[in-house]
Tab-separated table of C-alpha atoms and ligand atoms in Angstrom:
chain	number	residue	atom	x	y	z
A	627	UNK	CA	-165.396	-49.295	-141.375
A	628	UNK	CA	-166.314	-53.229	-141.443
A	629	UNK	CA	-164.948	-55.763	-139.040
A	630	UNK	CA	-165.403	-59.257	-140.299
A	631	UNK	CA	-165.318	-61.152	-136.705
A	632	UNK	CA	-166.094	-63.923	-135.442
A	633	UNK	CA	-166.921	-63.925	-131.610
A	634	UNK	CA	-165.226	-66.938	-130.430
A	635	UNK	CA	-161.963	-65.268	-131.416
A	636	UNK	CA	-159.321	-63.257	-128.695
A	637	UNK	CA	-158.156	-61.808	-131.928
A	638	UNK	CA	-161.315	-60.763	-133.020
A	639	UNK	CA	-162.373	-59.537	-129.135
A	640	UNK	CA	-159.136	-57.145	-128.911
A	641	UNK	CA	-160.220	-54.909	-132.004
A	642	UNK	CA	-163.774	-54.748	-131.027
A	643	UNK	CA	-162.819	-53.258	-127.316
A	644	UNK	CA	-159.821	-51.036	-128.783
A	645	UNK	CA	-162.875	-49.763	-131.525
A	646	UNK	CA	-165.114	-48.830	-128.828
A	647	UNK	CA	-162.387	-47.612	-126.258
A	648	UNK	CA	-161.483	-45.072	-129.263
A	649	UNK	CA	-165.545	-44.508	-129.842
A	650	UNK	CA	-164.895	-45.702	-133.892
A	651	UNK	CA	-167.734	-47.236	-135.603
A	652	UNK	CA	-167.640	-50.165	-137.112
A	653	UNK	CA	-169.637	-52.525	-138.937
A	654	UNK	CA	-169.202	-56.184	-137.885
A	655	UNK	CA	-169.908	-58.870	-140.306
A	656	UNK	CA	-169.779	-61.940	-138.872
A	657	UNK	CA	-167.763	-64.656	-140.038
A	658	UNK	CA	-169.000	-68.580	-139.701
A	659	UNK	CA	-165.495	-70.144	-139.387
A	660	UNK	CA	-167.788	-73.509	-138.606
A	661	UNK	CA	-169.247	-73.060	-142.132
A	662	UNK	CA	-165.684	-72.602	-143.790
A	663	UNK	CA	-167.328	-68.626	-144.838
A	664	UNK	CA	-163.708	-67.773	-143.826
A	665	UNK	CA	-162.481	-70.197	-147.515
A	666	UNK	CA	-164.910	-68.449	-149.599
A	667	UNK	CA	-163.019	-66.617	-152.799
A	668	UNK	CA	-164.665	-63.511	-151.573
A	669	UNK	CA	-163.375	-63.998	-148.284
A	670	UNK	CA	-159.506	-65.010	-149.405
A	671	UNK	CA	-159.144	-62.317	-151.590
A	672	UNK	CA	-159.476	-59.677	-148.096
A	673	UNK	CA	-157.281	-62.138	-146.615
A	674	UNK	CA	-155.765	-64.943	-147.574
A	675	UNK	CA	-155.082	-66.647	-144.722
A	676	UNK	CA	-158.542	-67.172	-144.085
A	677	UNK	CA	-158.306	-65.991	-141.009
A	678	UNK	CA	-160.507	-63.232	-138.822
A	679	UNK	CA	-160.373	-60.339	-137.781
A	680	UNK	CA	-160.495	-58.323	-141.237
A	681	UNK	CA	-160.954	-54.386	-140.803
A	682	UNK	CA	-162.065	-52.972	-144.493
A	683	UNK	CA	-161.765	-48.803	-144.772
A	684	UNK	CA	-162.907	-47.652	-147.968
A	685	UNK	CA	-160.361	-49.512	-149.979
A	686	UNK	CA	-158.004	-50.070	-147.318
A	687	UNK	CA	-157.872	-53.799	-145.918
A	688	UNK	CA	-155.931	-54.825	-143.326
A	689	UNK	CA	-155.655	-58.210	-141.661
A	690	UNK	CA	-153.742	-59.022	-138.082
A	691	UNK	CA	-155.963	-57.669	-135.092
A	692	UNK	CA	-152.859	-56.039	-133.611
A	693	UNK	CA	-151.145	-54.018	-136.802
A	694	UNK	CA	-155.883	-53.720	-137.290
A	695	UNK	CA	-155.408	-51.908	-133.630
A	696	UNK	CA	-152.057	-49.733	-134.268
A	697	UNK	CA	-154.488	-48.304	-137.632
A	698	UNK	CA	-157.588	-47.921	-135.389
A	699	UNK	CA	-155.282	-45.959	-132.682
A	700	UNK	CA	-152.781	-44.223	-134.759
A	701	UNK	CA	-156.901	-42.706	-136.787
A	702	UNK	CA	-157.326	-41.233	-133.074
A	703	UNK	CA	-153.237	-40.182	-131.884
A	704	UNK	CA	-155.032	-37.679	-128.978
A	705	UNK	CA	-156.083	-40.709	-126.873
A	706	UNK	CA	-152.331	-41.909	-127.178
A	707	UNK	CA	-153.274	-45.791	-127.108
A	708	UNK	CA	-150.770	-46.568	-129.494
A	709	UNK	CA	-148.273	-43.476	-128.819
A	710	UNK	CA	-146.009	-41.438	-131.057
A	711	UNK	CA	-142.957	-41.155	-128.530
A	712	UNK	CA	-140.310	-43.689	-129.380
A	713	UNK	CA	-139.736	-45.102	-126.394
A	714	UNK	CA	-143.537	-45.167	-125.229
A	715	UNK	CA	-144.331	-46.929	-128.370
A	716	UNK	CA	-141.699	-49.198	-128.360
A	717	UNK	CA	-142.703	-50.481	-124.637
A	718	UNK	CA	-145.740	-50.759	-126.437
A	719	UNK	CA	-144.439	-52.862	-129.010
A	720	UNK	CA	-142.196	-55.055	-126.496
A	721	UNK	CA	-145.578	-55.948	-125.004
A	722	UNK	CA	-147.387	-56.817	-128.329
A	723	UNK	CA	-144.974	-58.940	-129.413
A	724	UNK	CA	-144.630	-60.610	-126.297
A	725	UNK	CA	-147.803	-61.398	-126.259
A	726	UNK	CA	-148.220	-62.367	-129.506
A	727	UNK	CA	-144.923	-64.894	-129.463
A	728	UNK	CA	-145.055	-66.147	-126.201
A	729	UNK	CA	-147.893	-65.592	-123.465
A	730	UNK	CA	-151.345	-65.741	-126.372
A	731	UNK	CA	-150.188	-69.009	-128.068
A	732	UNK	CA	-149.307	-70.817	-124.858
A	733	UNK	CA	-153.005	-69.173	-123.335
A	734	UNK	CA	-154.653	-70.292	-126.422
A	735	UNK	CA	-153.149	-73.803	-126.794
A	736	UNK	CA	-154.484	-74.363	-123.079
A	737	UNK	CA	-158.213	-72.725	-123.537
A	738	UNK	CA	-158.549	-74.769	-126.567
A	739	UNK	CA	-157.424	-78.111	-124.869
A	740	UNK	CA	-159.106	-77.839	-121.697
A	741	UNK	CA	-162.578	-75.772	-123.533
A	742	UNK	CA	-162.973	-75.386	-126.583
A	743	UNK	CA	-162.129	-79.023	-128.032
A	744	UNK	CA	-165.081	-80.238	-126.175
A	745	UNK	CA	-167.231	-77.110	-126.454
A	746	UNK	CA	-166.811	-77.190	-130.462
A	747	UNK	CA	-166.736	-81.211	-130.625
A	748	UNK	CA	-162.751	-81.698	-131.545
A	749	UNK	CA	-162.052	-84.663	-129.642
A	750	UNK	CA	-160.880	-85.119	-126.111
A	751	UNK	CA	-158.067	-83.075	-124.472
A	752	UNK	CA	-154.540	-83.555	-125.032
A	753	UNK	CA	-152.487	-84.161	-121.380
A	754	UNK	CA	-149.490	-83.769	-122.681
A	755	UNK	CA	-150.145	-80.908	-124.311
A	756	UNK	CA	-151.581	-79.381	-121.619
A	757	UNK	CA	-148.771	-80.202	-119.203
A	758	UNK	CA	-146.544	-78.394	-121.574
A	759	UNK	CA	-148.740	-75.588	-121.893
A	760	UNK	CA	-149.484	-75.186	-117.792
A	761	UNK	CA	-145.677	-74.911	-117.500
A	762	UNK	CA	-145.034	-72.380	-120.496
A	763	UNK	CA	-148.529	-70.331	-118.832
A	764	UNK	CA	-146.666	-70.352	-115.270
A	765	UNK	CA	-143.702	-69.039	-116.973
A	766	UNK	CA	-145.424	-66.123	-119.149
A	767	UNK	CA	-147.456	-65.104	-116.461
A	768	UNK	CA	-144.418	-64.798	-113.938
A	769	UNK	CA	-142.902	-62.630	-116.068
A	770	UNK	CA	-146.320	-60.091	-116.724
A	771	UNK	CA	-146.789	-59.933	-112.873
A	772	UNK	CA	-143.238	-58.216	-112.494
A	773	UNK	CA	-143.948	-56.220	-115.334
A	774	UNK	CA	-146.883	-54.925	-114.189
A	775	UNK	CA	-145.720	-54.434	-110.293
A	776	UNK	CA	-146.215	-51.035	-109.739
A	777	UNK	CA	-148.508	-49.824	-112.536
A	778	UNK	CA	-152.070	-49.868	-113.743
A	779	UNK	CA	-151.300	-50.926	-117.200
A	780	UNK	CA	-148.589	-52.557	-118.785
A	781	UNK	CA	-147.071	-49.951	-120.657
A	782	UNK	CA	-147.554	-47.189	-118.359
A	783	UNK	CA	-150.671	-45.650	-119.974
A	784	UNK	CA	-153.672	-47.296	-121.571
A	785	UNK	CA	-152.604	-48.664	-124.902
A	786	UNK	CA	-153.269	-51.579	-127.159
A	787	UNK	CA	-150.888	-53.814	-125.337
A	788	UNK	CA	-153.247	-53.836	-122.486
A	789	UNK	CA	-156.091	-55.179	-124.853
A	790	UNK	CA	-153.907	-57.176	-126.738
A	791	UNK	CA	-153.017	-58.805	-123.568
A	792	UNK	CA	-156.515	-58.883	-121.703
A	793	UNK	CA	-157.710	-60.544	-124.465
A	794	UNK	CA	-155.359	-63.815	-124.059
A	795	UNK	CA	-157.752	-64.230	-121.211
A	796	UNK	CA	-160.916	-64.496	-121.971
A	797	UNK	CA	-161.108	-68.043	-121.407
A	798	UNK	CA	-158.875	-67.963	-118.213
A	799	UNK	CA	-162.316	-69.607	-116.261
A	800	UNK	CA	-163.058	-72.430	-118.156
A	801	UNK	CA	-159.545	-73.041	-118.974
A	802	UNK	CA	-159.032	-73.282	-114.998
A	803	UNK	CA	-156.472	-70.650	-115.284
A	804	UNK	CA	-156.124	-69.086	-111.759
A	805	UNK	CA	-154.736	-65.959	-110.868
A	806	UNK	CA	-154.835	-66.458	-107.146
A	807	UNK	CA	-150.768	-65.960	-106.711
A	808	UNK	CA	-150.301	-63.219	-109.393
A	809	UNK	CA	-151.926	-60.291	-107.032
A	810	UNK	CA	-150.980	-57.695	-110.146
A	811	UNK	CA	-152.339	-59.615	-113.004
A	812	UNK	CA	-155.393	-60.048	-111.066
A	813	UNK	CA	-155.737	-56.255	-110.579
A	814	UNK	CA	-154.851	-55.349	-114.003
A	815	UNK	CA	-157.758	-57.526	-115.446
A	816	UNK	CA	-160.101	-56.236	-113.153
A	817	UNK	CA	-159.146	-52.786	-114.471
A	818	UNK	CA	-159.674	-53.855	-117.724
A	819	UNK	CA	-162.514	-55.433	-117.349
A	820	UNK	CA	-164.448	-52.928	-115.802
A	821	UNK	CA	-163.994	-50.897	-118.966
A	822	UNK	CA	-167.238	-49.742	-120.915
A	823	UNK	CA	-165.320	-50.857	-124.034
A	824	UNK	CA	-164.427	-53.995	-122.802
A	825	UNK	CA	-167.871	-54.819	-121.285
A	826	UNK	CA	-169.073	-54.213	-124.638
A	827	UNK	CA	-167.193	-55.928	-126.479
A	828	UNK	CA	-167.264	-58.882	-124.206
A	829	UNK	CA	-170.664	-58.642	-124.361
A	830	UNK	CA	-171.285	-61.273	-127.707
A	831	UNK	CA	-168.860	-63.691	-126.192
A	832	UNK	CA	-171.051	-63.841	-122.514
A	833	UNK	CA	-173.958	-64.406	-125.077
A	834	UNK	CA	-172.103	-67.181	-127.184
A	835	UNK	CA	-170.684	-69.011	-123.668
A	836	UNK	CA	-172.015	-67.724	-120.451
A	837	UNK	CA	-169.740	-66.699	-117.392
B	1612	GSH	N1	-152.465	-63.581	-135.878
B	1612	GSH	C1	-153.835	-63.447	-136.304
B	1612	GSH	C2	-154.570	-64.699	-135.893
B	1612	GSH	C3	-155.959	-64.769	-136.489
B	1612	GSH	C4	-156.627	-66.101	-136.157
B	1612	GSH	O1	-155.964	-67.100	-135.834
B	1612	GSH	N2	-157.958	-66.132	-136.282
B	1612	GSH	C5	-158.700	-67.348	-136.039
B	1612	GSH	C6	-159.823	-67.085	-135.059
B	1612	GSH	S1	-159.154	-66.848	-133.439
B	1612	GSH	C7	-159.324	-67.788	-137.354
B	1612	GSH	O2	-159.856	-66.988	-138.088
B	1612	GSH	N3	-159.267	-69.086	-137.638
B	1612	GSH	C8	-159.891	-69.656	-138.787
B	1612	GSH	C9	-159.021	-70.663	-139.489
B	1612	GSH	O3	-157.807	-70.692	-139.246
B	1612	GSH	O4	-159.581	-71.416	-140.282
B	1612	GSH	C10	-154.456	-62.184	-135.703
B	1612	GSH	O5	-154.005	-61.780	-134.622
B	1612	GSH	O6	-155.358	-61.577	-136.297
């Protein structure tokens, strides 16, 4: 299978680590969004939003890292990261979408104002924007400290809500985004984060960015 990534990208970073949590091979291409290789024909025609991560299978394509993660998962059902039983999967689901909706826009909107602008040369940060964000952030993250009170991951078991969701935070440092008063959100990433999948596939972003 071929990933085209880029290694910037949370999206991208969440189907590299659920890849090598499920030991699947892929291929990564890497994308130069800087470069606009992401608006080539070739490119649009995979997906035409432009837009990374792309998993190709044969002659399977499929765009959107987390419905990209539900394939990879649902290839290996024995390691139950994405899990048959109804109400397992949808907690599952209530997490993805969560995440997706709510707590990884208002993460990303706040990484890119207070880090990436600068880092990619995009102008100064926007304060207002980022005193929206904060507040929205404080909210979300409220809300995945009670749901992870009690548990090691979010949905019970391993599954791909927990990378969906680690993955909002990969710029949590340099976005100043402390965990200090969430004492459950700060274990879960640990967890996470000590993965071998997860070091891995955090591994191109250290290289890109540093701690
Ligand atoms: N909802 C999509 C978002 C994909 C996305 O926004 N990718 C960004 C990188 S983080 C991208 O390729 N941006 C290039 C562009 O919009 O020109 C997913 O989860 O896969």
């Amino acid at each position: 299978m071929k990933l085209y990534n880029a290694n910037f990208s949370p999206n991208a970073l969440r189907v590299r680590a659920v890849a090598l949590e499920l030991g699947i091979d892929l291929e990564i291409i890497e994308v130069d969004i800087r470069a606009g290789d992401n608006r080539s024909d070739e490119f649009l025609a995979m997906n035409p939003n432009g837009k990374v991560p792309v998993l190709v299978d044969g002659d399977f394509v499929i765009w959107e890292s987390r419905a990209i993660n539900s394939y990879l998962a649902s290839n290996k059902p024995e390691r139950g990261l994405y899990p048959d039983d109804p109400k397992a999967r949808a907690t599952v689901d209530q997490w993805l979408y969560w995440q997706t909706i709510h707590l990884g826009p208002a993460m990303q909107k706040l990484s890119f104002e207070r880090f990436l602008k600068a880092k990619f040369g995009m102008g100064d940060a926007d304060k207002s924007v980022i005193d929206a964000e904060v507040k929205n952030v404080d909210q979300f993250l409220a809300v995945l400290e009670i749901g992870l009170a009690g548990k090691d991951w979010i949905a019970g078991n391993l599954s791909v809500a927990d990378f969906s969701l680690a993955s909002t935070f990969m710029y949590r440092a340099q976005s100043d985004i402390s965990l200090d008063d969430l004492p459950n959100v700060a274990a879960w990433i640990e967890r996470v984060e000590a993965r071998a999948s997860w070091k891995a596939a955090f591994a191109p972003v250290l290289a890109l960015f540093g701690d």
